Coordinates of C-alpha atoms in Angstrom, one line a residue:
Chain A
X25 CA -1.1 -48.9 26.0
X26 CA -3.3 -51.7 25.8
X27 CA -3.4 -52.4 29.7
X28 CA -5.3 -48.4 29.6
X29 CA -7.1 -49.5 26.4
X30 CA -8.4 -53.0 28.2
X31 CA -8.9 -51.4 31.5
X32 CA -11.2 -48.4 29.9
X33 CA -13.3 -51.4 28.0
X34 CA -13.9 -53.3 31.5
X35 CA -14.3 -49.6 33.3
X36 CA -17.1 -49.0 31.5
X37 CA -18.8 -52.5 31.4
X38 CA -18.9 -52.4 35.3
X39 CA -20.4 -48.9 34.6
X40 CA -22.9 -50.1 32.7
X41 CA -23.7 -53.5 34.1
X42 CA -24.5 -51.3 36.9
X43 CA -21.6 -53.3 39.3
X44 CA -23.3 -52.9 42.8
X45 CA -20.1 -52.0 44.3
X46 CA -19.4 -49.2 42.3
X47 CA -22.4 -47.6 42.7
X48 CA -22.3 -48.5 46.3
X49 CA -19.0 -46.8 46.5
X50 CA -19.8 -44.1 44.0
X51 CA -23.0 -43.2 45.8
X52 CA -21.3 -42.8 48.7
X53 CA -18.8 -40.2 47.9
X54 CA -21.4 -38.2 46.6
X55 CA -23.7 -38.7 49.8
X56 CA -20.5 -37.8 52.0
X57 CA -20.0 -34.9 49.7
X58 CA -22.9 -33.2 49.0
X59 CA -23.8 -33.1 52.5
X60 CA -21.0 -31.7 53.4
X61 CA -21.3 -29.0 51.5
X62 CA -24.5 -28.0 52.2
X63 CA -23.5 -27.7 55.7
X64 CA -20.5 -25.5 54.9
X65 CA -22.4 -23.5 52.7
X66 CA -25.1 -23.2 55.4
X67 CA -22.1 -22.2 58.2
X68 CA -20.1 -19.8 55.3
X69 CA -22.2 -18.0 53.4
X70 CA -23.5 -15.9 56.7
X71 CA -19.7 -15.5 58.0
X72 CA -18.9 -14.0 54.6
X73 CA -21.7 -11.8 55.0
X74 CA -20.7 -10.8 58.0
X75 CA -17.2 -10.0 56.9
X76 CA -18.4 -7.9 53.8
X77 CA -20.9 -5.6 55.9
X78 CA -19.0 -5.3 59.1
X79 CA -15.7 -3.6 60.0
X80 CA -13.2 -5.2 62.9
X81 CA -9.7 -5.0 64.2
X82 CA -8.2 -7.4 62.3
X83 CA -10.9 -8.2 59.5
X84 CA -7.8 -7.7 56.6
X85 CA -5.7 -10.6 58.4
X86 CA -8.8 -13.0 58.8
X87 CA -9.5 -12.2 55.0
X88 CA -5.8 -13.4 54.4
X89 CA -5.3 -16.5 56.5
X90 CA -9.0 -17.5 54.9
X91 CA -7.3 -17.0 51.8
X92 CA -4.5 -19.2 52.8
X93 CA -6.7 -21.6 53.9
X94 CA -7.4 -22.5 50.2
X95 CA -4.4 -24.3 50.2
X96 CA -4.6 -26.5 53.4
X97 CA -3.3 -29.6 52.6
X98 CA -5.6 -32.2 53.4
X99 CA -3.9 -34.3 54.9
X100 CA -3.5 -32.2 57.7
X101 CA -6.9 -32.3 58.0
X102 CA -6.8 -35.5 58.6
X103 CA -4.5 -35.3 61.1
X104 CA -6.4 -32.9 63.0
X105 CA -9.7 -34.2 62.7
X106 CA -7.6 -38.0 63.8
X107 CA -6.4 -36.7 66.7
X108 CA -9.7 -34.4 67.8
X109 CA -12.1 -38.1 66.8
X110 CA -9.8 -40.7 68.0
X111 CA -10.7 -42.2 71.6
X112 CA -7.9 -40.6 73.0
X113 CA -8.8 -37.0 71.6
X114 CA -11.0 -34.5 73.2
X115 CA -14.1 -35.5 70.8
X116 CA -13.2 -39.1 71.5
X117 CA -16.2 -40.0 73.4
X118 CA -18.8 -39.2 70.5
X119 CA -16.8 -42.2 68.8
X120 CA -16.7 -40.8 65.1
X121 CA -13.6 -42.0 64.3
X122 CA -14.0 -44.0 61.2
X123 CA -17.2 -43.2 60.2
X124 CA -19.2 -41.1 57.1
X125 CA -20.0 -38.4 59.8
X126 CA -16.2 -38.1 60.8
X127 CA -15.6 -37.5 57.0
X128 CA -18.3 -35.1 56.3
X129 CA -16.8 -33.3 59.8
X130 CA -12.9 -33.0 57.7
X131 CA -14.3 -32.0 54.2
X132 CA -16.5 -29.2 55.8
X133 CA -13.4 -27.9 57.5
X134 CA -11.8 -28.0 53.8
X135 CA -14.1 -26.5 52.1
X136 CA -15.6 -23.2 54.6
X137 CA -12.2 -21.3 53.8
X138 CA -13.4 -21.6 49.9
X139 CA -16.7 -20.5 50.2
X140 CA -16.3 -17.8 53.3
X141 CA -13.3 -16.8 50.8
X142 CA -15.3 -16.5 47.5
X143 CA -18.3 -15.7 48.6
X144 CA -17.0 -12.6 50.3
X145 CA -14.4 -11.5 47.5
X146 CA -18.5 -11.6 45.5
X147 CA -20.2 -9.8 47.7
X148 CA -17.1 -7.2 48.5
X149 CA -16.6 -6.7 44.8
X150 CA -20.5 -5.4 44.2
X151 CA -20.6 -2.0 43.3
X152 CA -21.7 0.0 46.2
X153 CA -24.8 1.6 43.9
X154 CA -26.4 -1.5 44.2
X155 CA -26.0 -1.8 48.2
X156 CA -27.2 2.2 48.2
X157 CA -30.2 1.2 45.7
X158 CA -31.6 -1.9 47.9
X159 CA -31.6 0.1 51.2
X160 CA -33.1 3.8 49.1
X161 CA -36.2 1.6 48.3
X162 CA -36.8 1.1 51.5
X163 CA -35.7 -2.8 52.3
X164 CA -35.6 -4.0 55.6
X165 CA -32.5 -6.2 56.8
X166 CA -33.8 -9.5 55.5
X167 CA -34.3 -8.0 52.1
X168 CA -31.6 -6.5 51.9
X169 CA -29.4 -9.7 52.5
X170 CA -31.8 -11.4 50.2
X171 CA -31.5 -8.6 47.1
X172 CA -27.6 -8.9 47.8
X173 CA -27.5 -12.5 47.6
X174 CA -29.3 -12.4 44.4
X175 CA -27.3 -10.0 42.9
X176 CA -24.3 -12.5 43.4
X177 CA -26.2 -15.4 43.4
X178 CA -23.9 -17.0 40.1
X179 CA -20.9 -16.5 42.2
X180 CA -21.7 -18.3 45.0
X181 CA -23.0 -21.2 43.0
X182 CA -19.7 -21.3 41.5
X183 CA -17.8 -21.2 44.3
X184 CA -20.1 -24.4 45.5
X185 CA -19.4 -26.4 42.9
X186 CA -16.0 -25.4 43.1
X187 CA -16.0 -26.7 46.7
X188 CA -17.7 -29.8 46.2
X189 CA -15.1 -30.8 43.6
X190 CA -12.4 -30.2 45.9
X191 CA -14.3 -32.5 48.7
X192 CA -15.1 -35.1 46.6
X193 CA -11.9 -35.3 44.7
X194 CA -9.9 -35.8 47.9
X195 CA -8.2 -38.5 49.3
X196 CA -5.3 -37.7 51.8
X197 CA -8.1 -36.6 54.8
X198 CA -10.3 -39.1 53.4
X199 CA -8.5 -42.0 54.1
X200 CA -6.9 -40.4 57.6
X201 CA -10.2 -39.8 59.0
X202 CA -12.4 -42.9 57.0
X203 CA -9.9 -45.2 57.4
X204 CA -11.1 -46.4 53.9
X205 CA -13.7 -49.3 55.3
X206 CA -15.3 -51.3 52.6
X207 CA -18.9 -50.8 53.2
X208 CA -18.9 -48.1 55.4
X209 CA -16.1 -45.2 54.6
X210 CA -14.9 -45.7 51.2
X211 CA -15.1 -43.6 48.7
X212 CA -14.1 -43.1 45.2
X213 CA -11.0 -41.8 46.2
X214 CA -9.6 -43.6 48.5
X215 CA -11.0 -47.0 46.8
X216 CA -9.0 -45.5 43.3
X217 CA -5.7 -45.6 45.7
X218 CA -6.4 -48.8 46.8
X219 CA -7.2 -50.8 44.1
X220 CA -4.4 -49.3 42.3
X221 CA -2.3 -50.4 45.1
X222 CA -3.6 -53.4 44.2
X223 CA -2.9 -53.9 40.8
X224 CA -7.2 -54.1 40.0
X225 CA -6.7 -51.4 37.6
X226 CA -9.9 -52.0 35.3
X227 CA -12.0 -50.8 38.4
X228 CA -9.8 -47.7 39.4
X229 CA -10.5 -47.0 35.7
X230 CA -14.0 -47.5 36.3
X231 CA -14.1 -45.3 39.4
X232 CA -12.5 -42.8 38.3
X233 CA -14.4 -42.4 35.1
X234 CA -17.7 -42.2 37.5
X235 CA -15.7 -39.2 39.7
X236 CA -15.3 -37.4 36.6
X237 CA -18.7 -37.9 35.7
X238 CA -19.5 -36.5 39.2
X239 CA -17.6 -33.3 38.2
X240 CA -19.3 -32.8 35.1
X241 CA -22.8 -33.2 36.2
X242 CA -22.5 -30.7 39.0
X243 CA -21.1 -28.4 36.0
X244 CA -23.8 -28.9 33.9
X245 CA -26.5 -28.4 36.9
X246 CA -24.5 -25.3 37.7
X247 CA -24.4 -23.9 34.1
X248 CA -28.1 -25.0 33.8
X249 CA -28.9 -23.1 37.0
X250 CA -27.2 -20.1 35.4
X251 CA -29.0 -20.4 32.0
X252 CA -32.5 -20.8 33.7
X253 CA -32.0 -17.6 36.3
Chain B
X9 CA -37.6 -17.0 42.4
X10 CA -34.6 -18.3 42.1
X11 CA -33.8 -18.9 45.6
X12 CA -37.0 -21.0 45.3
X13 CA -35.8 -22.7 42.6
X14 CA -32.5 -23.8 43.5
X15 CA -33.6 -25.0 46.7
X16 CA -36.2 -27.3 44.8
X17 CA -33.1 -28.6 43.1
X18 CA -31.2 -29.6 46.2
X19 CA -33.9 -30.7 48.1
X20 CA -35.0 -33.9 45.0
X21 CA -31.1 -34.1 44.6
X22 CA -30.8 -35.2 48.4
X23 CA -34.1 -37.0 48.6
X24 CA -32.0 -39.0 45.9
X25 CA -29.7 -39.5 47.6
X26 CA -30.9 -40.7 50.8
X27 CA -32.7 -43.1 49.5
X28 CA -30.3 -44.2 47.7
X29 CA -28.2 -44.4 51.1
X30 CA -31.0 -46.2 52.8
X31 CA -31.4 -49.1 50.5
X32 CA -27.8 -49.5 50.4
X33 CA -27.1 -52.5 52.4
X34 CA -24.7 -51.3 54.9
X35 CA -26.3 -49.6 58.0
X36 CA -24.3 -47.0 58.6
X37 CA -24.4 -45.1 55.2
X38 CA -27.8 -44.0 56.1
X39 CA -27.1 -42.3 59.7
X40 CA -24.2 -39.6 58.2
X41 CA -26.2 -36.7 58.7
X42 CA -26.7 -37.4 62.7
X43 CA -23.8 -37.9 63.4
X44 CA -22.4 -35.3 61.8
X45 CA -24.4 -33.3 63.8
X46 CA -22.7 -34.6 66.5
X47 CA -25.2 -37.3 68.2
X48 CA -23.2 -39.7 69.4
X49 CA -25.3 -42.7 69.3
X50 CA -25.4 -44.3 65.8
X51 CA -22.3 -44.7 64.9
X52 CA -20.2 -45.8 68.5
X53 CA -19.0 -48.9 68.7
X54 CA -20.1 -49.6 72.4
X55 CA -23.8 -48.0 71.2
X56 CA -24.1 -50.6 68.2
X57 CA -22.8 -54.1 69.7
X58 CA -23.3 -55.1 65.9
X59 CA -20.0 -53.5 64.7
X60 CA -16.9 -54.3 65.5
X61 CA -13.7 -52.5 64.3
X62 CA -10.5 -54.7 63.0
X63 CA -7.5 -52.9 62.4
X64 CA -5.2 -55.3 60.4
X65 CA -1.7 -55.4 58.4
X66 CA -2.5 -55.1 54.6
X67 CA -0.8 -58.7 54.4
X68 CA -3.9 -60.0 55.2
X69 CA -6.1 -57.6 53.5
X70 CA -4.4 -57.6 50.2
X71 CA -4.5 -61.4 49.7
X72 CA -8.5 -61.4 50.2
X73 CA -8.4 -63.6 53.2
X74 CA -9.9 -61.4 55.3
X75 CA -12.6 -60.7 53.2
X76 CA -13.1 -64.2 52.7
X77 CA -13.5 -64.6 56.7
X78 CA -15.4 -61.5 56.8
X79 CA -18.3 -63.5 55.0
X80 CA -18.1 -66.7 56.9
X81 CA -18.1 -64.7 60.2
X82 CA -21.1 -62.3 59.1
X83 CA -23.1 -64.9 58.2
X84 CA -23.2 -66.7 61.7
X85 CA -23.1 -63.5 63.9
X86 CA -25.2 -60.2 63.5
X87 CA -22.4 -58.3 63.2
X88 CA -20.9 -55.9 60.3
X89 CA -16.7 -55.8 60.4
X90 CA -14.9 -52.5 59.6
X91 CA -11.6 -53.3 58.6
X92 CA -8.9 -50.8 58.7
X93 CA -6.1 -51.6 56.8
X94 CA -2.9 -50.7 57.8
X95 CA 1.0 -51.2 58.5
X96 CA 1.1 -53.2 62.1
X97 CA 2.7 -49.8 63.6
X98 CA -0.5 -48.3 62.6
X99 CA -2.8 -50.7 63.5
X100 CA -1.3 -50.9 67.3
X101 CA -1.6 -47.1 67.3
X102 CA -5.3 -47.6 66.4
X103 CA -5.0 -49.8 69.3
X104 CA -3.3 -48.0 71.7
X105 CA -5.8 -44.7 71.2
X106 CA -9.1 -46.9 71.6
X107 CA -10.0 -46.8 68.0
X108 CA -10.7 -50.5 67.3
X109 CA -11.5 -53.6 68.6
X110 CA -8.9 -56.0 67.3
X111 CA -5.8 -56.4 66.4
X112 CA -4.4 -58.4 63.4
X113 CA -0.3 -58.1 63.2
X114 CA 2.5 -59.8 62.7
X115 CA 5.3 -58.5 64.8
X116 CA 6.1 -60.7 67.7
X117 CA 8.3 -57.9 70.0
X118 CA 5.6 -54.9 69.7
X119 CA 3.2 -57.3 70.3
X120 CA 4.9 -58.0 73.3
X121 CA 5.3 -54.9 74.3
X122 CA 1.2 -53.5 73.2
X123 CA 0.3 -56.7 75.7
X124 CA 2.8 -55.7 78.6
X125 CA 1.4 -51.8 78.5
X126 CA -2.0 -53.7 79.3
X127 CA -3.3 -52.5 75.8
X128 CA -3.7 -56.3 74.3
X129 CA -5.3 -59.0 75.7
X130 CA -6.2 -62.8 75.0
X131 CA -3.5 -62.6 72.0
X132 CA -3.9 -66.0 69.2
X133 CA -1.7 -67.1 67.0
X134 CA -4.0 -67.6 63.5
X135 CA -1.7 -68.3 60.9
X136 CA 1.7 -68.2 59.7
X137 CA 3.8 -68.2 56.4
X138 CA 7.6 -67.2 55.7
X139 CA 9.0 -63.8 54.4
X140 CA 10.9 -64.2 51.5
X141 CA 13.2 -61.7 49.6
X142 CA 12.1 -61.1 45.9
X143 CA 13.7 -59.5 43.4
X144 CA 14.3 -59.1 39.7
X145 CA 14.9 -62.4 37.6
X146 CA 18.4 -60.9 36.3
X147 CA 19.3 -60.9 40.3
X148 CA 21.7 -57.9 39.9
X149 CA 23.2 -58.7 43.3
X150 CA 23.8 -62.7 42.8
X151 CA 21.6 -62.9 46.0
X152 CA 19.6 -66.4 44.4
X153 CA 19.5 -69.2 47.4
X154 CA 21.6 -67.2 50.1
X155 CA 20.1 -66.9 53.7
X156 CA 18.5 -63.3 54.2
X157 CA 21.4 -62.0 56.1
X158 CA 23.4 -62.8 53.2
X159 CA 21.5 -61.4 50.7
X160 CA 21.1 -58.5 52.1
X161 CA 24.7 -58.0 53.1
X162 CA 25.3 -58.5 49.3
X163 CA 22.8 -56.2 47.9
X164 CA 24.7 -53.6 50.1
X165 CA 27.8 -54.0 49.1
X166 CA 26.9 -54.4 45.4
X167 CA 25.3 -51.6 45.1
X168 CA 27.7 -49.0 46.2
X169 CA 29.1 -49.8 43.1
X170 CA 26.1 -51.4 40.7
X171 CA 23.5 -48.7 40.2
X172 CA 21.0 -51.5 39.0
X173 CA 21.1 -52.7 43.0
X174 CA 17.8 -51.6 44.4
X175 CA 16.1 -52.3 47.4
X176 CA 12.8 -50.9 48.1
X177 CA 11.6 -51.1 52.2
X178 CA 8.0 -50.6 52.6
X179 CA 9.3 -47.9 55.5
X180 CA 6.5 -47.3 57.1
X181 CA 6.8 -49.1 60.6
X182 CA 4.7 -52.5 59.7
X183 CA 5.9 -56.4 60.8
X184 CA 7.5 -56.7 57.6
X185 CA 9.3 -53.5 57.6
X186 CA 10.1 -54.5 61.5
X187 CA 11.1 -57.7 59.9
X188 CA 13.3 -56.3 57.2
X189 CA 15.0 -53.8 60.6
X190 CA 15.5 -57.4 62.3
X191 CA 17.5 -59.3 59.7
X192 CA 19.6 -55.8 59.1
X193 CA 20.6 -56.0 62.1
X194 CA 21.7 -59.9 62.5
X195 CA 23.5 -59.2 59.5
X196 CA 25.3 -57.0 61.7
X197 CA 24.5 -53.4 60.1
X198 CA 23.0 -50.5 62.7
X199 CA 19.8 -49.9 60.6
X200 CA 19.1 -45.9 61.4
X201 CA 22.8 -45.0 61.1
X202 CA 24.1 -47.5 58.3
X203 CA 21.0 -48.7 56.4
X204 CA 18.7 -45.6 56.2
X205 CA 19.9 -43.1 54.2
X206 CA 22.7 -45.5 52.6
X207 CA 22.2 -44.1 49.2
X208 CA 20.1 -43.4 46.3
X209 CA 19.9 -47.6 46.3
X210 CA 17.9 -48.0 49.5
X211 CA 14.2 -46.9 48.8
X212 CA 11.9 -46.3 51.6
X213 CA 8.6 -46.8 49.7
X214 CA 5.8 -45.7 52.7
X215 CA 3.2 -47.6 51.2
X216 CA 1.5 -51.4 52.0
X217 CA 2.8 -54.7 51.1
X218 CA 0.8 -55.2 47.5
X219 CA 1.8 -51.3 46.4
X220 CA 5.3 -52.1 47.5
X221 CA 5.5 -55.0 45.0
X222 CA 4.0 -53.2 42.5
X223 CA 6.7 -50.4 43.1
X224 CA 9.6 -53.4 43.3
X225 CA 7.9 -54.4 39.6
X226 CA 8.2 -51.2 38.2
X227 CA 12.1 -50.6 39.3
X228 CA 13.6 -53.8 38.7
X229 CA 14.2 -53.7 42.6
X230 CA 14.6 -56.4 45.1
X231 CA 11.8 -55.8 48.0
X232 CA 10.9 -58.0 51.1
X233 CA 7.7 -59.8 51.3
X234 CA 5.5 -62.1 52.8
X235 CA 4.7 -64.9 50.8
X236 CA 1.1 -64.4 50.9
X237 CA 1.0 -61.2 49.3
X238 CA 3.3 -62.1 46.7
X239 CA 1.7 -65.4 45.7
X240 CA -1.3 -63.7 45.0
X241 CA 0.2 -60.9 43.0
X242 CA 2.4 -63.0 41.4
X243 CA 0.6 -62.1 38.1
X244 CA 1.0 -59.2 37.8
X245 CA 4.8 -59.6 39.0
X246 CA 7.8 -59.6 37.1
X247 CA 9.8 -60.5 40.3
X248 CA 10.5 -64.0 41.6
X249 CA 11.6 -65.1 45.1
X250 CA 15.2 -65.5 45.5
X251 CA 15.4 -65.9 49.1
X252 CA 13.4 -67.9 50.9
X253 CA 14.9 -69.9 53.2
X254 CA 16.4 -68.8 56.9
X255 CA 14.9 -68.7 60.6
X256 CA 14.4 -65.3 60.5
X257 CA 11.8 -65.8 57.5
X258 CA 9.2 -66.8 60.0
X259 CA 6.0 -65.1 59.7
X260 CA 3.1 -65.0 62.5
X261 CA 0.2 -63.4 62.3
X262 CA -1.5 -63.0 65.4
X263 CA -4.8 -61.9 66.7
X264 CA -5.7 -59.8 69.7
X265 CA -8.4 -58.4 71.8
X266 CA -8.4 -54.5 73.1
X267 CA -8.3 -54.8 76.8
X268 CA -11.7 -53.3 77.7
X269 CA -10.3 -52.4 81.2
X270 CA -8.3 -49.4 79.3
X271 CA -11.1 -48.9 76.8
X272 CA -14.3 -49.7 78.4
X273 CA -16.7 -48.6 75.2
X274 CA -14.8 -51.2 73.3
X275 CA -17.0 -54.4 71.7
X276 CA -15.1 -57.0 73.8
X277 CA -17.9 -59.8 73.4
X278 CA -17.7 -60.1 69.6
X279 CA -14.1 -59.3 69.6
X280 CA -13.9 -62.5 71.6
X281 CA -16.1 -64.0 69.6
X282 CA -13.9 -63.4 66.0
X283 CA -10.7 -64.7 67.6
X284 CA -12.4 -67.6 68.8
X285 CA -13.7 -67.9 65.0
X286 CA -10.3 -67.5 63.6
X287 CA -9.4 -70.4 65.5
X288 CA -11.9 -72.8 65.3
X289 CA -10.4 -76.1 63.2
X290 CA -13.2 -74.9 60.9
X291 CA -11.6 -71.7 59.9
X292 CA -8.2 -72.9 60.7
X293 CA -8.6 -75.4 57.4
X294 CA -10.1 -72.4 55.5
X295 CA -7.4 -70.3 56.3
X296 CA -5.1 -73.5 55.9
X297 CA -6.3 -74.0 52.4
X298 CA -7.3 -70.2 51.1
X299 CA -5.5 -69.4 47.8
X300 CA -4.7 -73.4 46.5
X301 CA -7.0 -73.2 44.0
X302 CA -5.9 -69.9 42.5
X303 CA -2.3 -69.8 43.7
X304 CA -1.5 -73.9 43.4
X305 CA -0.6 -73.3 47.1
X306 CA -1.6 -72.1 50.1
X307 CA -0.9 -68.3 50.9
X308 CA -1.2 -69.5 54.8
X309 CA -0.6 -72.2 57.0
X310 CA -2.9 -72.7 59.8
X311 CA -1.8 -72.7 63.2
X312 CA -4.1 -75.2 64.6
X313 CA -1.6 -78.2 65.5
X314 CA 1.6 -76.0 64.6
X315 CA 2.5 -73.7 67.3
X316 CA 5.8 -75.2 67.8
X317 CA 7.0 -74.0 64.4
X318 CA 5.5 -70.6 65.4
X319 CA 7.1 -70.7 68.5
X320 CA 4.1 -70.0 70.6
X321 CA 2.3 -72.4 73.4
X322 CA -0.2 -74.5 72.7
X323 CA -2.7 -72.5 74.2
X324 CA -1.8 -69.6 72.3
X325 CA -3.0 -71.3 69.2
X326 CA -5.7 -73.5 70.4
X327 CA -7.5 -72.8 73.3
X328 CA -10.7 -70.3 72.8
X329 CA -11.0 -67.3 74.8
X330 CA -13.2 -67.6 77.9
X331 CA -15.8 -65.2 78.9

């Protein structure tokens, strides 16, 4: 009990000493992160749009295996962005391997199925009035998508932050892909396995106490987005 | 507008963060986005001569040496390291697909073999300590002072019958694992068929050397180790060494160049120039003496001036690498 007790105290005396690695680390994650999912939300929200207001052979089954998706493990993400990155793969020659942009590459493949997925169950589940009101007064495409998006705009917020706390909180791709670096590709998570591994348990502690942070400020910017719409 | 509004909110968040990113000291933290993107230059090793990509047992990671040489070597050259840590099978995978620049292992017959596949080049011996076996202070298995082949043959045969027998393999293809395979086999078992699997008793843990200690700790198990990693975890330890005497305890850590004839993108120059570092007398009494302080002894010995105990030529310790 007293090794958590201790290992709390020095956690957050390297928070608040403002410990330049931690931060470093910390800052990273959520650089990594965010952009990643504003490039899966750029590259999702569209498909799922697509998938709500178009009929296809086929469109039930690509709902379900995005639905799977949800559940990828990520460590085979890793594998599969390894072995597309590494030299020897057919993306070889951009020579990612190893680096934030190889990362930000596996955490957008984990988190499109989530936000293709909730996005379209949103838009899917709108009651059909709506649709049938937007288009009677007369919109043209562009409002239409843009009086639909606002109608499930909380939705699709949520599903964001859901997705960025799934990217961020990751580690098995992470450290397949990043190869956990110091400097240059480690994260929160993967720096919480290590030091663990370690036996440096005071700044897991402290780590971990900042990605849980992490979580809850992107909750309370959601719910403040919510409030102030 | 809302639309307006959250956009307004993402837009300060990432100017946050990038400048957060760019006044971070490390270079590549700020060049995510482009790359991601996928523009290759940035982020490639051949593209940037200033990186250069080490792939390296956790031996010598966990016991901060490398870190330690990191800083000496980063303060002469304009260079940044990225050091992979990882079991030595790993690492000579990383080597074998083109993903690094150097090798740091300790496992004399892959070696061999990476080299004779023309995947290594200009290989130096850098340092060396012994393996020994640890294990719980009650030694369950009576194993205290035997030779490794011994104590291992007695920790098998006790613990078909002593459930407090454990051994825990780090299983995960590294030198010490290989190591561990080695001196199974002298003492005459056939590892896949009679060793893996044996029973409940026989843990394979996957994970590197420090974890694997930790792990050892937390069962009351015996484990194998290098002494390097276990001297400085020896704090946090409850286990001591019982074993640590025997040919086959010998430990060399060597260091390698990707051959840039199979790889041409690779940063041959400044991989030339680290090994050369590493064995510089400089660095060899660094490396020599890394750890007395903290430890009381050293966690290596340097190679410089011992390559018969390593059983490597004198050139293979000594002689820089020419251009």
């Amino acid at each position: 009990m007293n090794e958590i007790i201790d290992g709390f105290i020095t956690a957050v005396i390297l928070i608040v000493t403002l410990d330049p690695e931690v931060y470093e680390i910390a800052f990273r994650s959520i650089y990594i992160t965010l952009t990643a999912t504003i490039i899966a939300s750029v590259i999702s929200i569209p498909i799922a749009m697509y998938l709500a207001f178009h009929d296809f052979r086929g469109k039930m089954s690509l709902v379900n295996l995005i639905h799977t998706l949800y559940a990828l493990p990520t460590v085979l993400i890793g594998l599969l962005v390894f072995l597309l990155l590494s030299r020897k793969g057919p993306l070889g020659f951009f020579g990612l391997l190893f680096t934030p942009g190889a990362m930000i590459i596996g955490q957008v493949i984990l988190i499109i199925p989530i936000l293709v997925g909730l996005t379209y169950s949103a838009l899917t589940s709108l009651d059909p009035v709506v649709k049938d009101t937007i288009i009677s007064l007369g919109a043209d495409y562009l409002q239409f998508v843009m009086s639909i998006l606002r109608e499930v705009r909380f939705v699709i917020y949520a599903a964001i932050a859901m997705a960025f706390g799934r990217a961020i909180s990751e580690v098995g791709a992470a450290i397949i892909i990043g190869g956990n670096i110091k400097g240059s590709t480690r994260v929160l998570t993967t720096a919480i396995s290590l030091e663990t591994s370690m036996g440096n348990i005071e700044f897991s502690m402290a780590l971990g106490i900042i990605l849980l942070f992490i979580a809850l400020i992107v909750n309370f910017v959601m719910t403040a987005i919510r409030r102030g719409g | 507008m809302d639309v307006k509004k959250i956009a307004l909110v993402l837009l300060l968040l990432l100017s946050v963060i990038f400048i957060a990113g760019c006044t971070g000291t490390d270079s590549d933290v700020g060049t995510p986005t482009a790359t991601a993107t996928a523009a290759p230059e940035g982020t490639n090793t051949a593209a940037n001569p200033e990186l250069l990509r080490i792939a390296t047992t956790t031996s010598l990671d966990n016991t901060g040496l490398l870190e330690a040489l990191q800083e000496r070597f980063e303060k002469d050259h304009d260079v940044t390291l990225q050091i992979i840590a990882a079991g030595t099978g790993k690492a000579l995978e990383y080597g074998q697909r083109g993903d690094v620049d150097v090798l740091m292992v300790h496992d004399r017959s892959r070696e061999d073999t990476f080299i004779d596949d023309g995947y290594g080049i200009n290989r130096r011996g850098i340092a060396y300590n012994y393996f020994m076996i640890v294990g719980p202070e009650s030694d369950p298995a009576g194993i205290a002072g035997m030779t490794p082949e011994d104590a291992l043959t007695a920790i098998y045969t006790t613990a078909e019958t002593n459930p407090d027998v454990v051994f825990i393999s780090r299983g995960d293809s590294s030198g010490t694992h290989a190591k561990e395979q080695a001196i199974w086999t002298s003492a005459g078992y056939d590892y896949e068929t009679e060793v893996e699997g044996a029973g409940d008793w026989y843990v394979e843990g996957g994970q590197g050397m420090g974890a694997t200690l930790n792990h050892a700790n937390e069962k009351f198990a015996y484990t194998l180790s290098d002494s390097g990693t276990y001297l400085s975890y020896k704090t946090e330890l409850d286990l001591v060494p019982l074993v640590d005497e025997g040919d086959s305890l010998l430990n060399v850590y060597s260091a390698m160049q990707i051959n840039p004839e199979m790889f041409d993108y690779v940063n041959s120059e400044m991989a030339r120039e680290w090994i050369n570092f590493l064995i510089t007398p400089e660095t060899q009494e660094f490396i020599g003496g890394f750890g007395v302080d903290e430890y009381g002894q050293p966690l290596f010995f340097e190679s410089r001036g011992n390559f018969e105990v390593m059983g490597i030529t004198q050139a293979e310790a000594e002689v820089p690498i020419s251009a």
